PDB file of C-alpha atoms in Angstrom:
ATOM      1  CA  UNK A   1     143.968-156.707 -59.424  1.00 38.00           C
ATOM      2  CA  UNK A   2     146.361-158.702 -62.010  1.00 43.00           C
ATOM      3  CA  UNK A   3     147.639-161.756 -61.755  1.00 45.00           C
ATOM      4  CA  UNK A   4     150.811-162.600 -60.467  1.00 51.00           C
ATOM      5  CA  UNK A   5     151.762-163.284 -64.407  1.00 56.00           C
ATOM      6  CA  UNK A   6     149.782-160.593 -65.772  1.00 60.00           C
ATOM      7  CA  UNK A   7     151.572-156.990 -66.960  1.00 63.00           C
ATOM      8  CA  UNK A   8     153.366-154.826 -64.382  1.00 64.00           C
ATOM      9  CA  UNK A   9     152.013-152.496 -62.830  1.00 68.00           C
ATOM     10  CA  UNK A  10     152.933-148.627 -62.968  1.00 64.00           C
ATOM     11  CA  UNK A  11     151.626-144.994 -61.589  1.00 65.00           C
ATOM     12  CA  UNK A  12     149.982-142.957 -63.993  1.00 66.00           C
ATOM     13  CA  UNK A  13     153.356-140.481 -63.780  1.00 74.00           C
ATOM     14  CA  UNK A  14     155.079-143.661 -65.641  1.00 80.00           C
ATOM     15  CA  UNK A  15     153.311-142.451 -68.942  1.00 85.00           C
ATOM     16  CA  UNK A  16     155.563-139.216 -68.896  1.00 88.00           C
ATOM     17  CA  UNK A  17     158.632-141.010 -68.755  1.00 91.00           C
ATOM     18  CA  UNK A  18     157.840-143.195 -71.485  1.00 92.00           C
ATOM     19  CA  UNK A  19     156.460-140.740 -73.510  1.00 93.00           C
ATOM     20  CA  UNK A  20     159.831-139.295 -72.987  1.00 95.00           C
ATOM     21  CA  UNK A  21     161.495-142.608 -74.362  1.00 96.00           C
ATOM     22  CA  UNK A  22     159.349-143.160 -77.421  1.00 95.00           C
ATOM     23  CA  UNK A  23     160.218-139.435 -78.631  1.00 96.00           C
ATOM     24  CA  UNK A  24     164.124-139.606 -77.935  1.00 97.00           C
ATOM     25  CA  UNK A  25     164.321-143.431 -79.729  1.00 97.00           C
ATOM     26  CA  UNK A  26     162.192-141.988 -82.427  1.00 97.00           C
ATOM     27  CA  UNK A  27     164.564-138.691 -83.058  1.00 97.00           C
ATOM     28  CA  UNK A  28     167.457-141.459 -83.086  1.00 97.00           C
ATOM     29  CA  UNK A  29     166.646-143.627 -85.394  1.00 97.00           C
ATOM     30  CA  UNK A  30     165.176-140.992 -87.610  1.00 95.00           C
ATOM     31  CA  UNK A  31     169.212-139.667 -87.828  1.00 93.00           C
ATOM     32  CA  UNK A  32     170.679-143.395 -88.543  1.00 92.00           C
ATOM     33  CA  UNK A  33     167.935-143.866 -90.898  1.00 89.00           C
ATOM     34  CA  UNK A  34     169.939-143.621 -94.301  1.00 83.00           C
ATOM     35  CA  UNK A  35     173.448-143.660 -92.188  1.00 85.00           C
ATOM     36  CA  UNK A  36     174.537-147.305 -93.727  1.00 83.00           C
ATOM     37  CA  UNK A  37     177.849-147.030 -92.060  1.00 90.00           C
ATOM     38  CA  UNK A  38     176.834-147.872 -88.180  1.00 95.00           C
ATOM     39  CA  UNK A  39     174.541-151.300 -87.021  1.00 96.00           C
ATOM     40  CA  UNK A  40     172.331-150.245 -84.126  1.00 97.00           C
ATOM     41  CA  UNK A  41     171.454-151.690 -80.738  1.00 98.00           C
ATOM     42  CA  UNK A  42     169.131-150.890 -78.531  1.00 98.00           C
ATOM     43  CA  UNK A  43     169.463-152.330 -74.837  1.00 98.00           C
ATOM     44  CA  UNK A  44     166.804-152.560 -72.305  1.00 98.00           C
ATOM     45  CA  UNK A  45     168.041-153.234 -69.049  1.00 97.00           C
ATOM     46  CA  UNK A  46     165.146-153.914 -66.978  1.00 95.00           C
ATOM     47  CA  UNK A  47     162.355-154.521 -69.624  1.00 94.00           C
ATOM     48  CA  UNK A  48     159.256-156.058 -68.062  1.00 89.00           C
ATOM     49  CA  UNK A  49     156.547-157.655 -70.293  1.00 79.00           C
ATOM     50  CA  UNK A  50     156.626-155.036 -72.887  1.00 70.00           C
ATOM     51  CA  UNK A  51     152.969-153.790 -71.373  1.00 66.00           C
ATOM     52  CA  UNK A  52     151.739-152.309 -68.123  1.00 62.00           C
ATOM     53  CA  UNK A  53     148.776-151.134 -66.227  1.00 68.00           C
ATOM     54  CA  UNK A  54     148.055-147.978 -65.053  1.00 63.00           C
ATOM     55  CA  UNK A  55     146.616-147.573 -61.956  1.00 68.00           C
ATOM     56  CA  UNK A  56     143.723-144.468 -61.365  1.00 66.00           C
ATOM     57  CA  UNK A  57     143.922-144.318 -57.704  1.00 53.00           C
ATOM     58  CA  UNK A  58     146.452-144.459 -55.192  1.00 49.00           C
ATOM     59  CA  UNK A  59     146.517-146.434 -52.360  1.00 47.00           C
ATOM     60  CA  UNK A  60     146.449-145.190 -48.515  1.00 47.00           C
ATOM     61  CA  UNK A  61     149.762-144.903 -46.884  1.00 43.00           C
ATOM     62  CA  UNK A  62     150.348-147.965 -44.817  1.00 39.00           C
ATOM     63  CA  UNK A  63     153.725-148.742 -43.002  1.00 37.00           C
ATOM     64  CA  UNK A  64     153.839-151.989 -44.372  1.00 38.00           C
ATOM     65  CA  UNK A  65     153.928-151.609 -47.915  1.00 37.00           C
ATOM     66  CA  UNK A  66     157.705-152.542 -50.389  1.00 43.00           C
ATOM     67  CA  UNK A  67     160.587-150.346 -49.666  1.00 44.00           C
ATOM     68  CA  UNK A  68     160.749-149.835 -53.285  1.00 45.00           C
ATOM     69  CA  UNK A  69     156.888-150.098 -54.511  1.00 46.00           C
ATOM     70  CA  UNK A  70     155.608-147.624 -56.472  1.00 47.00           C
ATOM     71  CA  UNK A  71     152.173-149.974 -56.902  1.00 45.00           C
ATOM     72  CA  UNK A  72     149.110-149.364 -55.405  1.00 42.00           C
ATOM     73  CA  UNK A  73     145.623-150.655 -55.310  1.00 43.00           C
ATOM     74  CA  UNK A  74     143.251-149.230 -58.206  1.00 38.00           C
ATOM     75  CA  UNK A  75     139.796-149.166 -58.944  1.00 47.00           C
ATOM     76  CA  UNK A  76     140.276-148.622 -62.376  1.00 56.00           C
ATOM     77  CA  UNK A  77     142.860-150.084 -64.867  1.00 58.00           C
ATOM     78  CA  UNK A  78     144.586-148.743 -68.169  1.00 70.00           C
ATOM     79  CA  UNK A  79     147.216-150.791 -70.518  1.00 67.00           C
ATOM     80  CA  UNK A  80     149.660-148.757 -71.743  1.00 71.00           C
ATOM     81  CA  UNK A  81     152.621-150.081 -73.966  1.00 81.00           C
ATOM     82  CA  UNK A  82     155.931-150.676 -72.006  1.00 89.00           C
ATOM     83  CA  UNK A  83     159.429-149.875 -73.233  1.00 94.00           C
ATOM     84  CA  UNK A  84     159.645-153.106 -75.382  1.00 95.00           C
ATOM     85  CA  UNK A  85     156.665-152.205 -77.532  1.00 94.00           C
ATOM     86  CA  UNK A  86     157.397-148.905 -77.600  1.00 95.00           C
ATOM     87  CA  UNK A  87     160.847-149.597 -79.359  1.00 97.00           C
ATOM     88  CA  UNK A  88     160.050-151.787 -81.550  1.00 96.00           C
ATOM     89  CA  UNK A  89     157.315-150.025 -83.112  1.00 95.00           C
ATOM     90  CA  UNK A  90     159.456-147.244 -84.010  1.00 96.00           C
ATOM     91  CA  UNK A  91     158.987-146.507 -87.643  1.00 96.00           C
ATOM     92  CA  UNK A  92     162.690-146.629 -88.214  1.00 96.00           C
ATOM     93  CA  UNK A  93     163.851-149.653 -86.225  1.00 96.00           C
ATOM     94  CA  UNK A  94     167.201-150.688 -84.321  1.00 97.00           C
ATOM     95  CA  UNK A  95     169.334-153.310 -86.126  1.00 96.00           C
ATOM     96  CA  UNK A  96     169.199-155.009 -82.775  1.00 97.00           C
ATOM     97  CA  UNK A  97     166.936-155.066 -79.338  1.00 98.00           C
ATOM     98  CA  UNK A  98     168.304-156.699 -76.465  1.00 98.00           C
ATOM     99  CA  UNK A  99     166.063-157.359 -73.801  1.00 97.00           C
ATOM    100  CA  UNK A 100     166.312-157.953 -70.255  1.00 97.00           C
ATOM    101  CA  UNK A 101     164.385-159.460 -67.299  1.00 95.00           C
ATOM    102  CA  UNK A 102     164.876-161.436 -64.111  1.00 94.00           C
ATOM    103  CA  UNK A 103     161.697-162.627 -63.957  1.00 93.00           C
ATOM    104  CA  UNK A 104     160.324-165.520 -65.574  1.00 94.00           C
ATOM    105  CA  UNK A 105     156.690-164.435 -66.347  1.00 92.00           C
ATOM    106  CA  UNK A 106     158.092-161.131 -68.089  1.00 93.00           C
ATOM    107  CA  UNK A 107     160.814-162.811 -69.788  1.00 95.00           C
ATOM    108  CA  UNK A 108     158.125-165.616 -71.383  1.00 94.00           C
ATOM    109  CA  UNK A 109     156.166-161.938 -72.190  1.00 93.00           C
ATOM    110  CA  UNK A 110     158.991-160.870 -73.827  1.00 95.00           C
ATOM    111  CA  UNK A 111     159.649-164.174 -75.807  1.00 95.00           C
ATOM    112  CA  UNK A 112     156.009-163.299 -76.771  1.00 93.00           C
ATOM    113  CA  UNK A 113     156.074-160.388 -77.863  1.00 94.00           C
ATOM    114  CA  UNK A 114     159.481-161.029 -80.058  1.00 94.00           C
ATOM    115  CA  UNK A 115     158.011-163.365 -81.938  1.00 94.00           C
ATOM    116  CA  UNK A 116     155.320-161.242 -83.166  1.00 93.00           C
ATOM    117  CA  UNK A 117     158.623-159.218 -84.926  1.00 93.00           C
ATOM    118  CA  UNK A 118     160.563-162.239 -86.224  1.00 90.00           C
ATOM    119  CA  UNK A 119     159.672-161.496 -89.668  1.00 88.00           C
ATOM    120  CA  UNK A 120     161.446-157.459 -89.529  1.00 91.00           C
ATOM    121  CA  UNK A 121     163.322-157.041 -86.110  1.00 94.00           C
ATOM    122  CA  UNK A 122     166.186-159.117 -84.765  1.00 96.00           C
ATOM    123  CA  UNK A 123     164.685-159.933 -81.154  1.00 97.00           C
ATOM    124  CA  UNK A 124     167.250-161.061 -78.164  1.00 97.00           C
ATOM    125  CA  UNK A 125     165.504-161.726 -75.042  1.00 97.00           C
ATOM    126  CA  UNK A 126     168.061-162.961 -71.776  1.00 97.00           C
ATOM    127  CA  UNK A 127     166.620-163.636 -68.535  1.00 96.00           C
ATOM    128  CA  UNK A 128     169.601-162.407 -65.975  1.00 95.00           C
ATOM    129  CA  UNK A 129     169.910-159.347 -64.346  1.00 96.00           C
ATOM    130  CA  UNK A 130     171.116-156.250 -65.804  1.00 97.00           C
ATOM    131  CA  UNK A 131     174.720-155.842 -64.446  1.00 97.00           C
ATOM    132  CA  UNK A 132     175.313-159.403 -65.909  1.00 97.00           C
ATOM    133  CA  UNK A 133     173.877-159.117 -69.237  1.00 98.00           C
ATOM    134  CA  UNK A 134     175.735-155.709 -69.701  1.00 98.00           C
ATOM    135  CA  UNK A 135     178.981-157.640 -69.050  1.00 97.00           C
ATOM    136  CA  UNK A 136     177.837-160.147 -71.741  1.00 98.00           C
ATOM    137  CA  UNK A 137     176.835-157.285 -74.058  1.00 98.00           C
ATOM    138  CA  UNK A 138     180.190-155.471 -74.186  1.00 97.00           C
ATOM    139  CA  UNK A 139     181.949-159.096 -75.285  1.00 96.00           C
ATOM    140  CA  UNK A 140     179.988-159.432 -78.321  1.00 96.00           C
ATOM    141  CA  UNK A 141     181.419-158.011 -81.462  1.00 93.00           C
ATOM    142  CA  UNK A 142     180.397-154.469 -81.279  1.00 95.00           C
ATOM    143  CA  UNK A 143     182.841-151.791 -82.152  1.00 94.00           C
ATOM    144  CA  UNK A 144     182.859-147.967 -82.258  1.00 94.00           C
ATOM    145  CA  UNK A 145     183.835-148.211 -85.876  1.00 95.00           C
ATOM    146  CA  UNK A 146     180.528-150.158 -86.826  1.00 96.00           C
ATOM    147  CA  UNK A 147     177.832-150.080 -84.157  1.00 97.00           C
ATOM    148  CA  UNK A 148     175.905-147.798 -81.877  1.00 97.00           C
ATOM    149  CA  UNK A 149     173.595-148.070 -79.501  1.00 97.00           C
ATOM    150  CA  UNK A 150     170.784-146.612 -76.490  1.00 98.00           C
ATOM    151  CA  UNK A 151     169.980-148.511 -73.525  1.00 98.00           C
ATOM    152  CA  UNK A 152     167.486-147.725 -71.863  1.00 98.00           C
ATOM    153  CA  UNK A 153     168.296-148.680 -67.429  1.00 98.00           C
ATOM    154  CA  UNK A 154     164.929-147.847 -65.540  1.00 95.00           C
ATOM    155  CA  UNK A 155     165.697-150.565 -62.383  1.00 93.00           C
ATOM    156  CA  UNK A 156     162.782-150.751 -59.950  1.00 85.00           C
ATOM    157  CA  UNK A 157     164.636-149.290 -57.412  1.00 88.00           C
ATOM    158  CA  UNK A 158     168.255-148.372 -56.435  1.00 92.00           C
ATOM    159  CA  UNK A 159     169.481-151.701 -58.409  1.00 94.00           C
ATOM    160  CA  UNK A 160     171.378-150.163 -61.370  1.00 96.00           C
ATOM    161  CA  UNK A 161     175.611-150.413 -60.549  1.00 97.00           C
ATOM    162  CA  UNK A 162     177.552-147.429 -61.698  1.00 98.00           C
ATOM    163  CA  UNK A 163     180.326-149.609 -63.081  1.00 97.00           C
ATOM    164  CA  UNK A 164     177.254-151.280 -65.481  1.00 98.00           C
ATOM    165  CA  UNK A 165     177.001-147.139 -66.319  1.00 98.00           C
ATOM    166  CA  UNK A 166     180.343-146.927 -66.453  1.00 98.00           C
ATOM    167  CA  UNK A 167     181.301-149.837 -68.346  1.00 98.00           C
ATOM    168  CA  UNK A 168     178.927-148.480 -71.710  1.00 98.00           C
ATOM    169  CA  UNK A 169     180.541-145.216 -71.442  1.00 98.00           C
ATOM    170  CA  UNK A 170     183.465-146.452 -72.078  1.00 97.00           C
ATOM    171  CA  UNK A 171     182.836-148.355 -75.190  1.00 97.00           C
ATOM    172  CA  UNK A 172     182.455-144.508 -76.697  1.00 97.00           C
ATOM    173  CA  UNK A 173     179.440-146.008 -78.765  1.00 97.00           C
ATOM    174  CA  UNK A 174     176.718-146.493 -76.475  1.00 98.00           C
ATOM    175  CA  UNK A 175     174.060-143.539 -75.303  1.00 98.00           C
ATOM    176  CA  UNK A 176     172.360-144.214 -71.879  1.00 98.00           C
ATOM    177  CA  UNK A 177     168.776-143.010 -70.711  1.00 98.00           C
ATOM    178  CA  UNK A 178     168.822-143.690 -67.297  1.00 98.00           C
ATOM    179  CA  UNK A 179     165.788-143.714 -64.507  1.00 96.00           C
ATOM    180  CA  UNK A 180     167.522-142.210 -60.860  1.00 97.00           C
ATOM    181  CA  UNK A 181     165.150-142.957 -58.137  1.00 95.00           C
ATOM    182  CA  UNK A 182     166.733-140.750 -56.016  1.00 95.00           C
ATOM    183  CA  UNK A 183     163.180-139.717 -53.812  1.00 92.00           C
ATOM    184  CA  UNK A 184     161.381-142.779 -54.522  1.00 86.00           C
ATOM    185  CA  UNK A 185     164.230-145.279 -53.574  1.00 93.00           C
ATOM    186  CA  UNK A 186     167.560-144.337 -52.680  1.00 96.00           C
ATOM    187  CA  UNK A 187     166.494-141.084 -50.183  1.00 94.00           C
ATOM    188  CA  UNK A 188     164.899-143.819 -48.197  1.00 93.00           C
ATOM    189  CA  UNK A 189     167.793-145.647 -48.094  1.00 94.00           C
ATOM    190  CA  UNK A 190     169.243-142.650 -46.093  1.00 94.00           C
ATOM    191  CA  UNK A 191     168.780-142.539 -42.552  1.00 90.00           C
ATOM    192  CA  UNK A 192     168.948-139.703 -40.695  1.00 87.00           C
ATOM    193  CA  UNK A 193     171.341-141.090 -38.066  1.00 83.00           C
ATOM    194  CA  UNK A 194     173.578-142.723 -40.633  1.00 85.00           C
ATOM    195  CA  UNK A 195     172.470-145.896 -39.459  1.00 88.00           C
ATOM    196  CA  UNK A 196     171.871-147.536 -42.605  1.00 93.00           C
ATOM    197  CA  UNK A 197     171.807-151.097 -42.316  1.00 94.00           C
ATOM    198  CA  UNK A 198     174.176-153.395 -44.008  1.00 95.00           C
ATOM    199  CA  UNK A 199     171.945-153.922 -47.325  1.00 95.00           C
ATOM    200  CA  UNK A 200     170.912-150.646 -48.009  1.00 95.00           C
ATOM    201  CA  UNK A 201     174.830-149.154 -47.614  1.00 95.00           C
ATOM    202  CA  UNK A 202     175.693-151.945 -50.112  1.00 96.00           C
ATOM    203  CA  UNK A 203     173.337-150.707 -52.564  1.00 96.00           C
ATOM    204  CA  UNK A 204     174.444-147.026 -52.311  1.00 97.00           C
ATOM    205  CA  UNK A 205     177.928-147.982 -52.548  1.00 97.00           C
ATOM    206  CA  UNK A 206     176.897-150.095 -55.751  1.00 97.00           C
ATOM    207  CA  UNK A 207     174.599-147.096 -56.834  1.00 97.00           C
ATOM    208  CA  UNK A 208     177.384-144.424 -56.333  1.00 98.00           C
ATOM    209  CA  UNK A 209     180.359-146.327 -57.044  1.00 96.00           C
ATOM    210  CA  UNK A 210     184.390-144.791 -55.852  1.00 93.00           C
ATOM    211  CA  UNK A 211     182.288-141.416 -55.818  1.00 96.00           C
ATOM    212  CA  UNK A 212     181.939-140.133 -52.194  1.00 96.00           C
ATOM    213  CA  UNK A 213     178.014-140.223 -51.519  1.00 97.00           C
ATOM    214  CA  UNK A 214     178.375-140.180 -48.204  1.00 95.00           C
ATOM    215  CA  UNK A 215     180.361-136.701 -48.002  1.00 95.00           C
ATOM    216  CA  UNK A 216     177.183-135.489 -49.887  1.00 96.00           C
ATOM    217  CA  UNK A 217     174.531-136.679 -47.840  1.00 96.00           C
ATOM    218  CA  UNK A 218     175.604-136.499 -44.166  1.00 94.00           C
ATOM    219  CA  UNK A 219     177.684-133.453 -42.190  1.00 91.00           C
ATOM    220  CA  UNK A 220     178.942-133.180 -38.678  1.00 81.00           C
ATOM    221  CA  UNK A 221     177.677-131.098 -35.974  1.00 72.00           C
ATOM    222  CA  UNK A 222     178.300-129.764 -32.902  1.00 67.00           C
ATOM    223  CA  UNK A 223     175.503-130.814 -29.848  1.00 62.00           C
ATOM    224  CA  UNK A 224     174.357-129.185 -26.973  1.00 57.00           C
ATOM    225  CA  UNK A 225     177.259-131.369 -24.998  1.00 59.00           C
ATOM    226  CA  UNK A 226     179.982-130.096 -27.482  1.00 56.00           C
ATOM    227  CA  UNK A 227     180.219-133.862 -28.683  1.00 60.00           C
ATOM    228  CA  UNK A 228     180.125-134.389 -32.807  1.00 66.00           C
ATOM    229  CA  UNK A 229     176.976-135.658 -34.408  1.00 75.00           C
ATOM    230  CA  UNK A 230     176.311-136.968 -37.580  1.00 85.00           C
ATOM    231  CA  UNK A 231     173.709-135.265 -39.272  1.00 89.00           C
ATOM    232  CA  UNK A 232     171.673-135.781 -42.705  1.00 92.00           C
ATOM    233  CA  UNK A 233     171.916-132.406 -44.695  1.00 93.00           C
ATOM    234  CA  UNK A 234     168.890-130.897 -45.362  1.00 92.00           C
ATOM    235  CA  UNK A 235     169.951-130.513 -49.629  1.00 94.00           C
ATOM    236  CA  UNK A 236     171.284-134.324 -49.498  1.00 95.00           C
ATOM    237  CA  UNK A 237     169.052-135.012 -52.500  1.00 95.00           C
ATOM    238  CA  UNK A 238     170.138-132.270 -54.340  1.00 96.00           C
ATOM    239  CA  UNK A 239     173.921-132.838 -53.813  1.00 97.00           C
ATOM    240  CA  UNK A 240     173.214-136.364 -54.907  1.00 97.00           C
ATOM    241  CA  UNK A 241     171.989-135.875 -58.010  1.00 97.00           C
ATOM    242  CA  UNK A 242     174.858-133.344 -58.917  1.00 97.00           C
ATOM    243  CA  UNK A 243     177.462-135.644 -57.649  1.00 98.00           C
ATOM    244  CA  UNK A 244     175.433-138.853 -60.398  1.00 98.00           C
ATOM    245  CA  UNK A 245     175.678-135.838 -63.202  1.00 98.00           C
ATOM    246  CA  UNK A 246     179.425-135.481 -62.211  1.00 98.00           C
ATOM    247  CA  UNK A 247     179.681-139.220 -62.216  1.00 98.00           C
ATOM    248  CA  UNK A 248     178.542-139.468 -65.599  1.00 98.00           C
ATOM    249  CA  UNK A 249     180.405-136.287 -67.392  1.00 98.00           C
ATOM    250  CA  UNK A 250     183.339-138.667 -66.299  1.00 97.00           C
ATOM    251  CA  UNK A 251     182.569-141.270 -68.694  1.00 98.00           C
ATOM    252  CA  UNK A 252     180.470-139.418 -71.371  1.00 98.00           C
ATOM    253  CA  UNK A 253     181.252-136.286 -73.247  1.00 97.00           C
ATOM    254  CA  UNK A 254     177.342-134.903 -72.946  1.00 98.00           C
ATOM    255  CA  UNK A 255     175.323-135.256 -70.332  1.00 98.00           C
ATOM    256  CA  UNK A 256     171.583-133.562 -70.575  1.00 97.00           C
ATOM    257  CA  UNK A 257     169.453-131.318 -67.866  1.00 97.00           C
ATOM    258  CA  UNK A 258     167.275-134.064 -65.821  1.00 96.00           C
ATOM    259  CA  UNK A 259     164.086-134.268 -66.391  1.00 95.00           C
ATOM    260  CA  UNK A 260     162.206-134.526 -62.906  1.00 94.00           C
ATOM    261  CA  UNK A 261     159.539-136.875 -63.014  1.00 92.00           C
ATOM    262  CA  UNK A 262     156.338-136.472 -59.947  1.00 90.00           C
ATOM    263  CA  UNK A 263     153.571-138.294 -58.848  1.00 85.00           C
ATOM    264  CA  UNK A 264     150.084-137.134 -59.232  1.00 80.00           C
ATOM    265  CA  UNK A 265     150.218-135.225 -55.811  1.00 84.00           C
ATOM    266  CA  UNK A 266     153.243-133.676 -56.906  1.00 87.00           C
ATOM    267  CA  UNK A 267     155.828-135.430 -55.046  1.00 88.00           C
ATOM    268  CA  UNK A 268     159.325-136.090 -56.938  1.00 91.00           C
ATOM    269  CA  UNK A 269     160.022-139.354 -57.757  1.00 91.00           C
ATOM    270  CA  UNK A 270     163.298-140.018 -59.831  1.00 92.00           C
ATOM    271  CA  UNK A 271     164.949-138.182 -62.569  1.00 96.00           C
ATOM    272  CA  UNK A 272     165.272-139.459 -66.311  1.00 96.00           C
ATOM    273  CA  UNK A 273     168.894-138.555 -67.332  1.00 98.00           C
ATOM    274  CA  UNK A 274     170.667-138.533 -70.473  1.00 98.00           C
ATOM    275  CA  UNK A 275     174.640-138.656 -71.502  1.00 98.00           C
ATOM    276  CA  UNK A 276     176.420-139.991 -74.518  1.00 98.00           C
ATOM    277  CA  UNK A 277     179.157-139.169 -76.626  1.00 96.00           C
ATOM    278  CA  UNK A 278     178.034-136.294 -79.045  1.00 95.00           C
ATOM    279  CA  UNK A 279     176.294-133.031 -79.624  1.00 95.00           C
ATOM    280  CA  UNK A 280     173.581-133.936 -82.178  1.00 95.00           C
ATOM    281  CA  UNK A 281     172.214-136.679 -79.356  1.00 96.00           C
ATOM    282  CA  UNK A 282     172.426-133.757 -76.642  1.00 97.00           C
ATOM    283  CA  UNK A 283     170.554-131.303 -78.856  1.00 96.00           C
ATOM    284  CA  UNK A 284     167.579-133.839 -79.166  1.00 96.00           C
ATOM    285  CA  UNK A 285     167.612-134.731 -75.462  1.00 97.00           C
ATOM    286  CA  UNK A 286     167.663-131.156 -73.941  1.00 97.00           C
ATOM    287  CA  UNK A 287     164.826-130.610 -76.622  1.00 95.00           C
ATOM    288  CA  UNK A 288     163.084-133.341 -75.199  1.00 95.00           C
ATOM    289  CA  UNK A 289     163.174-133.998 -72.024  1.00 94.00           C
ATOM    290  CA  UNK A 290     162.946-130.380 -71.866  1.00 91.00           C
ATOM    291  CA  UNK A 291     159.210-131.204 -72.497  1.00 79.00           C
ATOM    292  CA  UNK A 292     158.041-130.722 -68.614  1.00 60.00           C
ATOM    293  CA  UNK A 293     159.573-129.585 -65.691  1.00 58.00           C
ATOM    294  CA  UNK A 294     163.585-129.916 -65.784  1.00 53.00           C
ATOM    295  CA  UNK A 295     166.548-129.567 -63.595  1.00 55.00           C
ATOM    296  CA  UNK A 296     169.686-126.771 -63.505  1.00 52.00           C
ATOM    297  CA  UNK A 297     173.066-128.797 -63.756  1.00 49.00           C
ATOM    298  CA  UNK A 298     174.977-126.923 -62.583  1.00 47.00           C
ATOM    299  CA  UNK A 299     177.090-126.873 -59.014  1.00 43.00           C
ATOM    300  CA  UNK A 300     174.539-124.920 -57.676  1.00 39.00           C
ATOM    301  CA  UNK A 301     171.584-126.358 -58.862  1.00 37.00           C
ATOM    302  CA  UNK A 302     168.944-127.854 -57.191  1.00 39.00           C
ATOM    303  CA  UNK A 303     165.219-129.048 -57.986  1.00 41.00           C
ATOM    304  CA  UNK A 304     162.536-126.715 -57.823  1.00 37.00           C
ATOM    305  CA  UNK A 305     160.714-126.655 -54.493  1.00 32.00           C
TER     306      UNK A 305
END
């Protein structure tokens, strides 16, 4: 096992999303590369170290185990770069990385890490949370007449705030690649009952925003003594994710076809979802996180079963 200051730790399914990153990051700075008009920024909202380990074997199902853990005991280990790393070795680098961690022993990583770049990347490492350092972000002097940017929000659980989401698309300069745990986080949230406890409503309300989740997720039904029960609906995950693409078509022009990312016995996990402002940075998404098994957007749509 790793120490407590050692990299994070990530399932082997973690690769594909990153893989994922690395190509869309590449594809955008590759069309910025001679464009001398725009400065760009790339944000990472939940960074870690900027390395992780990859675990080979899963660990037994216990009833015990984090809410939001997707860890598990290994016999054997792998490094594989994390999203810091994999940014800033892009060929064709970002102007600017800005990167973000609550925890001290990642954000001393990151400090590492940085200075390894200080003679050919500008480095900005802030210990805070994400919805803070978003906030602080957007009051910098950045303008959709001479910046643009990607960040990149892949919380460890349901911890990213739609009005963080919200706030970027509104700047009209920003491009978002976000990580939606919907099956590995926020379904669990979701009791069948609707007795979710005071914490876990507060995150879906912060998850979902002024958008009606819970019209989505429950329905009311009839019992055998003709009372009204409140019942989970058997699609709930699917009309969850369409309600998070409607969220976003509300504050970006283009919004891509998730990409549905599983574990290695095939269970869904989250989605990796793009949306920004123009067609060229659709094209390139759709092309690439078409690369593995995607998602219809539409009303109807649903994940494959």
């Amino acid at each position: 096992m790793p120490s407590k200051n050692g990299p994070a730790e990530v399932g082997p399914w973690a690769k594909e999303k990153l893989d994922a990153l690395q190509r869309y990051l590449d594809f955008y700075t590759k069309v910025f590369k001679n464009n001398k008009r725009f400065r760009t920024i790339y944000f990472d909202g939940f960074a870690g170290g900027g390395q992780a380990i990859v675990r080979k074997q899963n660990r037994k199902n216990t009833v015990d185990y984090d809410l939001f853990d997707e860890n598990s005991e290994a016999e054997e280990v792998e490094f594989i770069d994390g999203s810091p790393k994999i940014a800033l070795a892009l060929p064709n680098p970002f102007d600017t990385y800005v990167f973000v961690d609550k925890d001290p022993n990642r954000v001393a990583q990151l400090e590492q890490l940085s200075e390894q770049y200080l003679d050919d990347r500008k480095v900005i490492v802030r210990s805070n949370d994400c919805e803070s350092e978003i906030e602080w972000l957007l009051q910098q002097n950045i303008k959709i007449g001479t910046h643009r940017g990607v960040a990149f929000l892949d919380p460890f659980g349901a911890h990213l705030p739609w009005n963080s989401v919200s706030s970027l698309g509104k700047t009209k300069l920003f491009e978002v690649i976000i990580n939606l745990p919907l099956d590995m986080a926020i379904n669990r949230l979701l009791k069948r009952n609707n007795e979710i406890p005071k914490k876990w409503l507060e995150q879906l309300n912060s998850v979902f925003g002024e958008f009606d989740w819970h019209a989505e997720v429950y329905k009311q039904e009839p019992n055998l003594f003709e009372k009204t029960a409140i019942e989970k609906r058997s699609d709930a995950v699917d009309r969850l994710l369409q309600l998070y693409l409607t969220m976003l078509r509300s504050e970006f022009d283009c919004v891509a076809t998730p990409k549905l990312i599983r574990n290695s016995k095939g269970h869904a996990l989250y989605y990796i979802i793009w949306a920004g402002q123009h067609s060229k940075g659709l094209q390139g998404a759709e092309y690439i996180l078409g690369m593995g098994e995607r998602l219809p957007t539409g009303p109807k749509g649903g994940r494959p079963r």
